[in-house]
Coordinates of C-alpha atoms in Angstrom, one line a residue:
X14 CA -51.4 3.0 -7.8
X15 CA -54.3 2.2 -5.4
X16 CA -53.3 0.6 -2.1
X17 CA -49.7 1.7 -2.5
X18 CA -48.9 -0.5 -5.5
X19 CA -46.7 0.9 -8.3
X20 CA -45.4 -0.6 -11.5
X21 CA -41.8 0.2 -12.0
X22 CA -39.2 -0.8 -14.7
X23 CA -35.5 -1.0 -15.3
X24 CA -34.2 -0.7 -18.8
X25 CA -31.0 -0.5 -20.8
X26 CA -31.0 0.9 -24.3
X27 CA -28.9 -0.8 -27.0
X28 CA -26.6 2.1 -27.4
X29 CA -24.1 3.5 -29.9
X30 CA -21.2 5.1 -28.0
X31 CA -21.3 8.8 -28.3
X32 CA -24.4 8.9 -30.5
X33 CA -26.9 10.7 -28.3
X34 CA -29.6 10.9 -30.9
X35 CA -29.6 7.2 -31.6
X36 CA -29.5 6.4 -27.9
X37 CA -32.3 8.9 -27.2
X38 CA -34.5 7.2 -29.9
X39 CA -33.9 3.8 -28.2
X40 CA -34.8 5.3 -24.8
X41 CA -38.0 6.9 -26.2
X42 CA -39.1 3.6 -27.7
X43 CA -38.5 1.8 -24.3
X44 CA -40.4 4.6 -22.4
X45 CA -43.4 4.2 -24.8
X46 CA -43.4 0.4 -24.4
X47 CA -43.2 0.6 -20.6
X48 CA -45.9 3.3 -20.4
X49 CA -48.3 1.3 -22.5
X50 CA -47.9 -1.5 -20.0
X51 CA -48.9 0.6 -17.0
X52 CA -45.4 1.5 -15.8
X53 CA -45.2 4.7 -13.8
X54 CA -41.4 4.8 -13.2
X55 CA -38.7 3.6 -15.5
X56 CA -35.0 3.7 -14.6
X57 CA -32.3 3.6 -17.3
X58 CA -28.7 2.7 -16.9
X59 CA -26.0 5.2 -16.0
X60 CA -25.0 7.7 -18.7
X61 CA -27.3 6.0 -21.1
X62 CA -27.6 9.0 -23.4
X63 CA -23.9 8.9 -24.3
X64 CA -22.8 5.5 -23.1
X65 CA -20.9 5.0 -19.9
X66 CA -17.7 3.9 -21.6
X67 CA -16.9 7.1 -23.5
X68 CA -13.8 7.7 -21.5
X69 CA -12.1 11.0 -22.6
X70 CA -14.8 11.7 -25.1
X71 CA -16.7 13.0 -22.0
X72 CA -14.6 16.1 -22.3
X73 CA -15.9 16.8 -25.9
X74 CA -18.2 19.8 -26.1
X75 CA -20.1 18.1 -28.9
X76 CA -21.0 15.1 -26.7
X77 CA -21.9 17.2 -23.7
X78 CA -24.1 19.6 -25.7
X79 CA -25.7 16.7 -27.6
X80 CA -26.6 14.9 -24.4
X81 CA -28.4 17.9 -22.9
X82 CA -30.2 18.7 -26.2
X83 CA -31.4 15.1 -26.4
X84 CA -32.6 15.2 -22.8
X85 CA -34.9 18.2 -23.7
X86 CA -36.0 16.5 -26.9
X87 CA -36.8 13.2 -25.0
X88 CA -38.8 15.1 -22.4
X89 CA -41.0 16.6 -25.1
X90 CA -41.3 13.4 -27.2
X91 CA -42.7 11.5 -24.2
X92 CA -44.9 14.2 -22.7
X93 CA -48.1 12.3 -23.6
X94 CA -47.2 9.5 -21.2
X95 CA -47.8 9.5 -17.4
X96 CA -44.5 8.0 -16.6
X97 CA -41.4 9.2 -14.8
X98 CA -38.2 8.5 -16.6
X99 CA -34.7 8.5 -15.0
X100 CA -32.2 9.1 -17.8
X101 CA -28.4 9.4 -17.4
X102 CA -26.2 12.0 -19.0
X103 CA -23.0 14.0 -18.4
X104 CA -23.9 17.5 -17.3
X105 CA -21.6 20.5 -17.4
X106 CA -22.3 23.4 -15.0
X107 CA -19.7 26.1 -15.1
X108 CA -16.3 24.6 -15.2
X109 CA -17.4 21.3 -13.7
X110 CA -18.7 18.1 -15.3
X111 CA -21.0 15.9 -13.4
X112 CA -22.4 12.4 -13.6
X113 CA -26.1 13.1 -13.7
X114 CA -29.5 11.6 -14.1
X115 CA -32.5 13.7 -15.3
X116 CA -36.0 12.8 -14.1
X117 CA -38.5 13.5 -16.9
X118 CA -42.3 13.7 -16.6
X119 CA -45.0 15.0 -18.9
X120 CA -42.6 17.1 -21.1
X121 CA -40.7 18.6 -18.1
X122 CA -37.4 18.0 -16.5
X123 CA -38.5 17.7 -12.8
X124 CA -34.9 17.6 -11.5
X125 CA -31.4 16.4 -12.1
X126 CA -29.7 14.2 -9.6
X127 CA -25.9 14.4 -9.4
X128 CA -23.5 11.8 -8.0
X129 CA -20.0 12.1 -6.5
X130 CA -17.6 9.8 -8.3
X131 CA -16.9 6.7 -6.2
X132 CA -13.5 7.1 -4.4
X133 CA -10.6 6.0 -6.6
X134 CA -12.9 5.0 -9.4
X135 CA -12.1 5.6 -13.1
X136 CA -15.0 8.1 -13.2
X137 CA -13.2 10.4 -10.9
X138 CA -11.0 11.3 -14.0
X139 CA -14.0 12.9 -15.7
X140 CA -16.6 13.9 -13.1
X141 CA -16.4 16.5 -10.3
X142 CA -17.4 16.0 -6.7
X143 CA -20.9 17.4 -5.9
X144 CA -21.3 20.3 -3.4
X145 CA -23.6 19.7 -0.5
X146 CA -26.0 22.4 -1.6
X147 CA -28.2 22.5 -4.7
X148 CA -26.6 24.0 -7.8
X149 CA -28.0 26.9 -9.7
X150 CA -27.7 26.5 -13.5
X151 CA -28.7 29.2 -15.9
X152 CA -29.0 26.7 -18.7
X153 CA -31.7 24.9 -16.8
X154 CA -33.6 27.6 -15.2
X155 CA -36.0 26.5 -12.4
X156 CA -34.8 22.8 -12.5
X157 CA -33.5 21.6 -9.1
X158 CA -30.0 20.1 -9.5
X159 CA -28.0 18.4 -6.7
X160 CA -27.1 15.2 -4.9
X161 CA -29.9 15.3 -2.4
X162 CA -33.1 15.5 -4.4
X163 CA -36.2 13.8 -3.1
X164 CA -39.1 13.4 -5.6
X165 CA -42.5 13.2 -3.8
X166 CA -45.8 12.2 -5.4
X167 CA -48.7 14.4 -4.1
X168 CA -51.3 11.8 -5.2
X169 CA -49.6 8.8 -3.5
X170 CA -48.1 9.6 -0.2
X171 CA -46.0 6.4 0.0
X172 CA -44.3 7.2 -3.4
X173 CA -41.1 9.1 -2.6
X174 CA -38.0 8.3 -4.6
X175 CA -34.4 9.4 -5.0
X176 CA -31.6 8.6 -7.4
X177 CA -28.4 6.9 -6.5
X178 CA -26.0 6.8 -9.5
X179 CA -23.4 4.1 -9.8
X180 CA -22.6 0.9 -7.9
X181 CA -22.2 2.4 -4.5
X182 CA -23.8 -0.5 -2.5
X183 CA -20.5 -1.8 -1.0
X184 CA -19.6 1.6 0.6
X185 CA -20.1 1.7 4.4
X186 CA -22.4 4.8 4.0
X187 CA -23.7 4.9 0.5
X188 CA -25.7 7.9 -0.8
X189 CA -28.9 5.9 -0.4
X190 CA -28.5 6.0 3.4
X191 CA -29.2 9.7 3.7
X192 CA -31.9 9.6 1.0
X193 CA -33.8 6.6 2.5
X194 CA -33.7 8.0 6.0
X195 CA -34.9 11.3 4.7
X196 CA -38.0 9.7 3.3
X197 CA -37.3 7.9 0.0
X198 CA -39.2 4.7 -0.2
X199 CA -37.7 3.9 -3.5
X200 CA -34.1 4.2 -4.8
X201 CA -33.6 4.5 -8.5
X202 CA -30.2 3.2 -9.2
X203 CA -28.7 3.8 -12.7
X204 CA -25.4 2.0 -12.9
X205 CA -22.5 1.1 -15.2
X206 CA -21.0 -1.7 -13.2
X207 CA -18.6 -3.9 -15.2
X208 CA -19.3 -7.7 -15.2
X209 CA -17.0 -10.5 -14.2
X210 CA -17.4 -14.0 -12.8
X211 CA -19.2 -13.9 -9.4
X212 CA -20.2 -10.3 -9.7
X213 CA -23.9 -10.8 -10.4
X214 CA -24.4 -12.7 -7.2
X215 CA -22.4 -10.2 -5.2
X216 CA -24.3 -7.3 -6.7
X217 CA -27.6 -8.9 -5.9
X218 CA -26.6 -9.7 -2.3
X219 CA -25.4 -6.1 -1.8
X220 CA -28.6 -4.5 -3.2
X221 CA -30.8 -6.9 -1.3
X222 CA -28.9 -6.1 1.9
X223 CA -29.2 -2.3 1.4
X224 CA -32.9 -2.6 0.5
X225 CA -33.6 -4.5 3.7
X226 CA -31.4 -2.3 5.9
X227 CA -33.0 0.9 4.6
X228 CA -36.5 -0.5 4.3
X229 CA -36.9 0.6 0.7
X230 CA -37.3 -0.6 -2.9
X231 CA -34.4 -0.6 -5.3
X232 CA -34.8 -0.4 -9.0
X233 CA -31.3 -1.0 -10.4
X234 CA -30.5 -0.8 -14.2
X235 CA -27.0 -1.6 -15.3
X236 CA -25.3 -0.7 -18.6
X237 CA -25.3 -3.3 -21.3
X238 CA -25.4 -3.8 -25.0
X239 CA -23.4 -1.4 -27.1
X240 CA -21.0 -0.3 -24.4
X241 CA -17.3 -0.6 -25.2
X242 CA -15.5 -3.9 -24.2
X243 CA -12.1 -2.2 -24.3
X244 CA -11.4 -2.9 -20.6
X245 CA -14.8 -4.1 -19.2
X246 CA -17.9 -6.0 -20.2
X247 CA -21.4 -4.7 -19.4
X248 CA -24.2 -7.2 -19.0
X249 CA -27.5 -5.2 -18.6
X250 CA -28.2 -6.9 -15.2
X251 CA -31.4 -5.4 -13.8
X252 CA -32.9 -5.9 -10.4
X253 CA -36.1 -4.9 -8.6
X254 CA -35.8 -5.5 -4.8
X255 CA -38.4 -4.7 -2.2
X256 CA -37.5 -4.6 1.5
X257 CA -34.8 -7.2 0.9
X258 CA -36.9 -9.5 -1.3
X259 CA -36.1 -9.9 -5.0
X260 CA -39.2 -9.2 -7.1
X261 CA -37.7 -9.4 -10.6
X262 CA -34.4 -9.9 -12.3
X263 CA -33.0 -9.6 -15.7
X264 CA -30.0 -11.9 -15.7
X265 CA -26.7 -10.8 -17.2
X266 CA -26.9 -10.8 -21.0
X267 CA -30.4 -12.1 -20.9
X268 CA -32.7 -11.1 -23.8
X269 CA -36.1 -9.8 -22.6
X270 CA -39.0 -8.1 -24.5
X271 CA -37.8 -4.6 -25.5
X272 CA -35.0 -4.8 -22.9
X273 CA -37.5 -3.6 -20.2
X274 CA -37.8 -5.5 -16.8
X275 CA -41.0 -4.5 -15.0
X276 CA -42.4 -5.4 -11.5
X277 CA -45.2 -4.2 -9.3
X278 CA -43.8 -2.9 -6.0
X279 CA -45.8 -2.3 -2.8
X280 CA -44.7 1.1 -1.5
X281 CA -47.6 1.0 1.0
X282 CA -45.8 -1.9 2.6
X283 CA -42.5 0.0 2.7
X284 CA -44.2 3.1 4.3
X285 CA -45.9 0.9 6.9
X286 CA -42.5 -0.8 7.8
X287 CA -41.0 2.7 8.1
X288 CA -43.7 3.8 10.5
X289 CA -43.3 0.7 12.7
X290 CA -39.5 1.1 12.8
X291 CA -39.6 4.8 13.6
X292 CA -37.6 6.1 10.6
X293 CA -36.4 9.7 11.2
X294 CA -34.3 11.9 9.0
X295 CA -30.9 12.7 10.5
X296 CA -30.5 15.9 8.4
X297 CA -33.6 17.1 6.5
X298 CA -32.0 20.5 5.8
X299 CA -29.8 19.0 3.0
X300 CA -32.8 17.6 1.1
X301 CA -34.5 19.4 -1.8
X302 CA -38.0 18.2 -2.2
X303 CA -39.5 18.0 -5.7
X304 CA -43.2 17.4 -6.0
X305 CA -45.2 15.9 -8.9
X306 CA -48.6 14.3 -9.5
X307 CA -49.6 11.0 -11.1
X308 CA -53.2 9.9 -11.7
X309 CA -54.3 7.5 -9.0
X310 CA -55.6 4.4 -10.8
X311 CA -56.1 0.8 -9.8
X312 CA -53.3 -1.3 -11.2
X313 CA -54.1 -4.7 -12.6
X314 CA -51.5 -6.4 -10.5
X315 CA -48.9 -8.7 -12.1
X316 CA -47.4 -9.5 -8.8
X317 CA -47.0 -12.8 -7.1
X318 CA -48.5 -13.0 -3.6
X319 CA -47.3 -15.7 -1.2
X320 CA -50.4 -17.6 -0.1
X321 CA -48.8 -18.9 3.1
X322 CA -46.7 -16.1 4.6
X323 CA -45.9 -18.1 7.7
X324 CA -44.7 -21.2 5.8
X325 CA -42.0 -21.0 3.0
X326 CA -43.1 -22.4 -0.3
X327 CA -39.7 -24.0 -1.2
X328 CA -39.2 -27.5 0.3
X329 CA -35.7 -26.8 1.6
X330 CA -36.6 -23.4 3.0
X331 CA -39.7 -24.9 4.6
X332 CA -37.7 -27.7 6.3
X333 CA -35.2 -25.2 7.6
X334 CA -38.0 -22.9 8.9
X335 CA -39.7 -25.8 10.7
X336 CA -36.4 -26.9 12.3
X337 CA -35.7 -23.4 13.4
X338 CA -39.1 -23.0 14.9
X339 CA -38.8 -26.2 16.8
X340 CA -35.4 -25.0 18.2
X341 CA -37.0 -21.8 19.5
X342 CA -39.9 -23.7 21.1
X343 CA -37.7 -26.3 22.8
X344 CA -35.3 -23.6 24.0
X345 CA -38.1 -21.5 25.4
X346 CA -39.6 -24.4 27.3
X347 CA -36.2 -25.6 28.6
X348 CA -35.5 -22.1 29.9
X349 CA -38.9 -21.9 31.6
X350 CA -38.4 -25.2 33.3
X351 CA -34.9 -24.1 34.5
X352 CA -36.3 -20.8 35.8
X353 CA -39.2 -22.5 37.6
X354 CA -36.9 -25.2 38.9
X355 CA -39.2 -27.9 37.6
X356 CA -38.5 -31.2 35.9
X357 CA -42.1 -32.2 35.1
X358 CA -44.8 -31.1 32.7
X359 CA -48.4 -31.9 32.1
X360 CA -50.0 -31.7 28.7
X361 CA -53.5 -32.5 27.6
X362 CA -53.4 -34.4 24.3
X363 CA -56.4 -34.8 22.1
X364 CA -55.0 -36.5 19.1
X365 CA -55.1 -33.2 17.2
X366 CA -52.5 -31.0 15.6
X367 CA -51.9 -28.4 18.3
X368 CA -51.3 -30.8 21.2
X369 CA -49.1 -32.9 19.0
X370 CA -46.8 -30.0 18.2
X371 CA -46.6 -29.0 21.9
X372 CA -45.8 -32.6 22.9
X373 CA -43.1 -32.9 20.2
X374 CA -41.4 -29.7 21.3
X375 CA -41.7 -30.7 25.0
X376 CA -40.0 -34.0 24.3
X377 CA -37.2 -32.2 22.5
X378 CA -36.8 -29.8 25.5
X379 CA -36.6 -32.7 28.0
X380 CA -34.0 -34.5 25.8
X381 CA -32.0 -31.3 25.6
X382 CA -32.1 -30.9 29.4
X383 CA -31.3 -34.6 29.9
X384 CA -34.5 -35.2 31.8
X385 CA -36.4 -38.5 31.6
X386 CA -39.4 -38.4 29.3
X387 CA -41.4 -40.1 32.1
X388 CA -41.5 -36.6 33.6
X389 CA -43.9 -35.6 30.8
X390 CA -47.4 -36.5 31.9
X391 CA -49.7 -36.7 28.9
X392 CA -53.4 -36.8 29.8
X393 CA -56.2 -37.7 27.4
X394 CA -59.7 -36.7 28.6
X395 CA -62.4 -38.3 26.5
X396 CA -65.9 -36.9 26.7
X397 CA -69.2 -36.6 24.7
X398 CA -67.6 -35.7 21.3
X399 CA -64.4 -37.6 21.5
X400 CA -64.0 -39.9 18.5
X401 CA -62.2 -43.3 18.5
X402 CA -59.8 -42.0 15.9
X403 CA -58.4 -39.1 17.9
X404 CA -58.5 -41.1 21.2
X405 CA -56.4 -43.8 19.7
X406 CA -54.0 -41.4 18.1
X407 CA -53.4 -39.6 21.4
X408 CA -52.6 -42.9 23.1
X409 CA -50.3 -44.1 20.2
X410 CA -48.5 -40.7 20.2
X411 CA -47.8 -40.8 24.0
X412 CA -46.6 -44.4 23.6
X413 CA -44.3 -43.6 20.7
X414 CA -42.7 -40.7 22.6
X415 CA -42.4 -42.7 25.8
X416 CA -44.3 -40.3 28.0
X417 CA -46.3 -41.0 31.2
X418 CA -49.9 -41.4 29.8
X419 CA -52.9 -41.0 32.0
X420 CA -56.6 -41.1 30.9
X421 CA -59.3 -39.2 32.8
X422 CA -62.8 -39.7 31.5
X423 CA -64.6 -36.5 32.3
X424 CA -68.1 -37.5 31.2
X425 CA -69.3 -38.1 34.8
X426 CA -67.7 -34.9 36.1
X427 CA -69.3 -32.8 33.4
X428 CA -72.7 -34.4 34.0
X429 CA -72.4 -33.7 37.7
X430 CA -71.5 -30.1 36.8
X431 CA -74.6 -29.8 34.6
X432 CA -76.7 -31.1 37.5
X433 CA -75.1 -28.6 39.9
X434 CA -75.8 -25.6 37.7
X435 CA -79.1 -26.8 36.3
X436 CA -78.0 -27.3 32.7
X437 CA -80.1 -29.6 30.6
X438 CA -77.7 -32.2 29.3
X439 CA -79.8 -32.5 26.1
X440 CA -79.2 -28.8 25.3
X441 CA -76.0 -28.6 23.3
X442 CA -75.4 -24.9 23.7
X443 CA -72.2 -22.9 24.6
X444 CA -72.5 -24.0 28.3
X445 CA -72.6 -27.6 27.2
X446 CA -69.5 -27.2 25.0
X447 CA -67.4 -25.0 27.2
X448 CA -68.0 -26.9 30.4
X449 CA -66.0 -29.7 28.9
X450 CA -63.1 -27.5 28.0
X451 CA -63.1 -25.9 31.5
X452 CA -63.2 -29.4 33.1
X453 CA -60.2 -30.5 31.1
X454 CA -58.3 -27.4 32.2
X455 CA -59.2 -28.1 35.8
X456 CA -57.9 -31.6 35.6
X457 CA -54.6 -30.4 34.0
X458 CA -54.0 -27.7 36.6
X459 CA -54.8 -30.0 39.6
X460 CA -52.7 -32.9 38.3
X461 CA -49.8 -30.4 37.8
X462 CA -50.3 -29.3 41.4
X463 CA -50.1 -33.0 42.5
X464 CA -46.9 -33.6 40.6
X465 CA -45.2 -30.3 41.0
X466 CA -45.3 -29.8 37.2
X467 CA -45.9 -27.1 34.6
X468 CA -49.0 -27.2 32.5
X469 CA -47.9 -26.7 28.8
X470 CA -50.6 -24.9 26.8
X471 CA -51.5 -26.2 23.3
X472 CA -53.5 -23.3 21.8
X473 CA -52.1 -21.7 18.7
X474 CA -51.9 -18.2 17.2
X475 CA -54.7 -18.7 14.8
X476 CA -57.1 -19.7 17.6
X477 CA -56.0 -16.7 19.6
X478 CA -56.6 -14.4 16.7
X479 CA -60.1 -15.7 16.2
X480 CA -60.8 -16.2 19.9
X481 CA -61.6 -19.9 19.1
X482 CA -60.8 -20.9 22.7
X483 CA -62.9 -21.3 25.8
X484 CA -62.3 -18.5 28.2
X485 CA -60.6 -19.9 31.3
X486 CA -60.7 -23.3 29.6
X487 CA -58.2 -24.3 26.9
X488 CA -57.5 -20.5 26.8
X489 CA -55.5 -20.9 30.0
X490 CA -52.2 -22.8 30.9
X491 CA -49.0 -22.2 32.8
X492 CA -47.0 -21.7 29.6
X493 CA -48.5 -21.2 26.1
X494 CA -45.9 -23.0 24.0
X495 CA -47.7 -22.6 20.7
X496 CA -48.8 -19.0 21.3
X497 CA -47.1 -17.6 18.2
X498 CA -47.5 -20.6 15.9
X499 CA -50.3 -20.3 13.4
X500 CA -52.3 -23.3 12.3
X501 CA -50.7 -23.5 8.9
X502 CA -47.2 -23.6 10.5
X503 CA -48.4 -26.1 13.1
X504 CA -49.4 -28.4 10.3
X505 CA -46.1 -27.9 8.4
X506 CA -44.0 -28.7 11.4
X507 CA -45.9 -31.9 12.3
X508 CA -45.6 -33.0 8.6
X509 CA -41.9 -32.2 8.7
X510 CA -41.3 -34.3 11.8
X511 CA -43.3 -37.1 10.2
X512 CA -41.1 -37.0 7.1
X513 CA -37.9 -36.8 9.1
X514 CA -38.4 -39.4 11.9
X515 CA -36.9 -42.8 11.6
X516 CA -39.7 -44.3 13.8
X517 CA -42.2 -45.8 11.3
X518 CA -44.9 -46.1 14.0
X519 CA -44.5 -42.4 15.0
X520 CA -44.6 -41.4 11.3
X521 CA -47.8 -43.3 10.8
X522 CA -49.5 -41.7 13.8
X523 CA -48.4 -38.2 12.8
X524 CA -49.7 -38.9 9.2
X525 CA -53.1 -39.9 10.5
X526 CA -53.2 -36.8 12.8
X527 CA -52.5 -34.6 9.8
X528 CA -55.4 -36.3 7.9
X529 CA -57.8 -35.8 10.8
X530 CA -60.2 -32.7 10.3
X531 CA -59.6 -30.0 12.9
X532 CA -62.4 -30.2 15.4
X533 CA -63.0 -29.3 19.1
X534 CA -64.9 -32.6 19.5
X535 CA -67.4 -31.1 22.0
X536 CA -70.6 -32.3 20.5
X537 CA -71.8 -35.9 20.4
X538 CA -71.7 -37.6 17.0
X539 CA -75.6 -37.7 16.9
X540 CA -75.6 -33.9 17.0
X541 CA -73.0 -33.1 14.2
X542 CA -74.1 -35.4 11.3
X543 CA -71.8 -37.1 8.8
X544 CA -69.4 -34.2 8.5
X545 CA -68.5 -34.0 12.2
X546 CA -67.9 -30.9 14.3
X547 CA -65.3 -29.4 11.9
X548 CA -63.9 -26.1 12.9
X549 CA -63.1 -24.9 9.4
X550 CA -66.7 -25.4 8.3
X551 CA -67.7 -23.1 11.1
X552 CA -65.1 -20.3 11.3
X553 CA -63.6 -20.7 7.8
X554 CA -60.3 -22.1 6.4
X555 CA -57.3 -21.5 8.6
X556 CA -55.1 -21.0 5.5
X557 CA -57.2 -17.9 4.7
X558 CA -57.3 -16.7 8.3
X559 CA -53.5 -17.0 8.7
X560 CA -53.1 -15.0 5.5
X561 CA -55.5 -12.3 6.8
X562 CA -53.8 -12.3 10.2
X563 CA -50.3 -11.8 8.7
X564 CA -51.2 -8.9 6.5
X565 CA -53.5 -7.2 9.0
X566 CA -51.1 -7.3 12.0
X567 CA -47.6 -7.5 10.4
X568 CA -48.3 -5.1 7.5
X569 CA -51.2 -3.1 8.7
X570 CA -53.0 -3.5 5.4
X571 CA -56.6 -2.3 5.0
X572 CA -59.4 -4.9 4.5
X573 CA -59.8 -3.8 0.9
X574 CA -56.1 -4.4 0.2
X575 CA -56.1 -7.7 2.0
X576 CA -59.1 -8.8 -0.1
X577 CA -57.4 -7.7 -3.2
X578 CA -54.1 -9.6 -2.7
X579 CA -56.0 -12.6 -1.3
X580 CA -57.7 -12.9 -4.6
X581 CA -54.3 -13.1 -6.3
X582 CA -53.0 -15.6 -3.7
X583 CA -56.1 -17.8 -3.3
X584 CA -58.3 -17.0 -6.3
X585 CA -57.9 -20.5 -7.7
X586 CA -59.3 -22.0 -4.5
X587 CA -61.9 -19.4 -3.3
X588 CA -64.2 -17.0 -5.0
X589 CA -64.0 -13.3 -4.3
X590 CA -67.3 -13.5 -2.3
X591 CA -66.0 -16.4 -0.2
X592 CA -62.8 -14.5 0.6
X593 CA -64.8 -11.5 1.6
X594 CA -67.1 -13.5 3.7
X595 CA -64.3 -15.1 5.8
X596 CA -62.4 -11.8 5.9
X597 CA -65.4 -10.0 7.4
X598 CA -65.7 -12.9 10.0
X599 CA -62.0 -12.6 10.7
X600 CA -62.2 -8.9 11.6
X601 CA -65.4 -9.3 13.6
X602 CA -63.9 -12.0 15.7
X603 CA -60.4 -10.5 15.9
X604 CA -61.9 -7.4 17.5
X605 CA -64.6 -9.0 19.7
X606 CA -62.2 -11.6 21.2
X607 CA -59.4 -9.3 22.3
X608 CA -60.5 -9.7 25.9
X609 CA -59.2 -13.3 25.8
X610 CA -55.8 -12.3 24.5
X611 CA -55.6 -9.5 27.1
X612 CA -55.1 -12.2 29.9
X613 CA -53.3 -14.9 28.0
X614 CA -50.4 -16.8 29.7
X615 CA -46.8 -16.4 28.9
X616 CA -45.6 -17.9 25.6
X617 CA -42.5 -17.5 23.4
X618 CA -42.5 -15.5 20.1
X619 CA -41.3 -18.0 17.6
X620 CA -42.6 -16.4 14.4
X621 CA -42.9 -12.8 13.1
X622 CA -46.2 -12.3 14.9
X623 CA -47.2 -12.5 18.5
X624 CA -50.5 -11.4 20.0
X625 CA -49.1 -11.3 23.5
X626 CA -50.6 -8.4 25.6
X627 CA -47.1 -7.8 27.1
X628 CA -46.0 -5.5 24.4
X629 CA -46.4 -7.5 21.2
X630 CA -50.0 -6.6 20.5
X631 CA -51.7 -3.9 22.5
X632 CA -55.4 -3.4 21.7
X633 CA -58.5 -2.2 23.7
X634 CA -60.9 -5.1 24.2
X635 CA -63.9 -2.8 23.3
X636 CA -62.6 -1.4 20.0
X637 CA -65.2 -1.1 17.3
X638 CA -64.7 -3.3 14.3
X639 CA -67.2 -1.4 12.1
X640 CA -64.6 0.8 10.3
X641 CA -62.7 -2.3 9.2
X642 CA -65.8 -3.9 7.7
X643 CA -67.0 -2.9 4.3
X644 CA -70.6 -1.9 4.4
X645 CA -70.7 -2.6 8.2
X646 CA -74.4 -2.1 8.5
X647 CA -75.3 -5.0 6.2
X648 CA -76.5 -8.3 7.5
X649 CA -75.0 -11.0 5.2
X650 CA -74.5 -14.7 5.7
X651 CA -71.3 -14.0 7.6
X652 CA -73.2 -12.0 10.2
X653 CA -75.8 -14.7 10.7
X654 CA -73.1 -17.4 11.0
X655 CA -71.0 -15.5 13.5
X656 CA -73.9 -15.1 15.9
X657 CA -74.0 -18.8 16.4
X658 CA -70.3 -19.5 16.9
X659 CA -68.9 -18.6 20.3
X660 CA -66.5 -21.2 21.6

């Protein structure tokens, strides 16, 4: 349960219709199985103690009394387990019979949720509508009973759940709407929804839609084996859905161990999304809150974690994502050119990934506007660290895309600048490196003034997060086209274009650019050794930093939680200590480099995250990173490394 994770399960017992004792024994066995596996909440199918297909047997006193007696017995029989069990039964109160689900925990019935029969459904023949207020029942003294119960865990603030009985997902305003907006981060959904061709996909889509709309987790358990097939067939279809994403599924009629489908859900993530979206209860007075405790233990997670949250793993999904991103970039630049009444752009190209992406998107924007590509001036500016490989690739790329290529060798200008400020040209310090970046920016800006053009920035989101830009150098442009594109997505888009283009020469150039190590190329080859001036050897792997960035900014996760899930996502490639080292460096740089982001140029939001200071990410430049660093007073290898890297 640490960090907001909770193991949940959906289960359907193999029932005998009307045999409450047999069904209760099956449920008891499944509870014990789930509890031994670390499950803290298990949801059973609708009316599982009797069977959902009893029809007029629901009016039999023997069945009603047997279901309630078995509920009490089941609570006592499972009291040794720290697990919450949602068990369905028919419940008679006074002259009314209700469709109910009892929540059992540590030998007690915490509460009984009731559900109105769906309009015009067969269940309306047997079950009564539920009054708005909670019901007092002498046969269950002290047990809250009603349609608006919210169960809240006192030892895990993000764990608040409610029960929605039946397949109510297609209704315009299902019961879950009030429950979720009143605080429920998880909806337990016992159901007895009949199966037919096409229904599983429809059911899944409806539940995923509700989960996304209400920013909650759904645990849905549908009736299955043993139910009557007189008029319908029941398949035992189970679903665990988190904020619209399917985590686990038992397919209709599928056999799984003990009939129990489990998954680890992240209720901390749900709570954070709720906070960001500003969830407020429309009518808290109708909610009855039931509190309980669970031991707060660290779960050995059996949950997949996407290692590349900015780049879909599936080939088809990745291709679609890359195409959609390019559409956003070209549309953004096209609109900026229209608004500025300009028909020319200037781009500095280095033969690296970022400038390649910016140029590809610019070419698409010009084509969309019907502008000649000769209006795109690409400038390559070799200096002390420029390699023949990147220089050649820049020239080939400009040629393939039919842009107006200019070359400005800045070596003499930079040496003159060193002379002007008294910089020893043999001293390869920050001034030595950054003077080159600032000279390149000056060239771009001045050429743009000459031509009446717009300087298109090439810096990406990953560099902005780490502050891996030269202040008032490559940090600045007239429009930061790549501002919200992280390095992992930059690489994916360039690869996608290389795979899709029919121009063999362009494909070959892009392939070589993809194989070129990321480097600012600011130091002469004699100073950087055989490995070259490789960025990822200095600041760490971008694939890790993009992972950190996504979960720190989008999800608000703590460093400990990010480290924990990074081990799941990246444990085969990096050790725990390596992940911690780069995570500490990420936080230190993310905080210390905010001043650069505070004055960044305009740039479109093309992904889920933007660090624009104009509303997307507001952060004081002098915030203290210490609380985000574990053991912040230590001096480890990361601290020593970070002092020597300031681009």
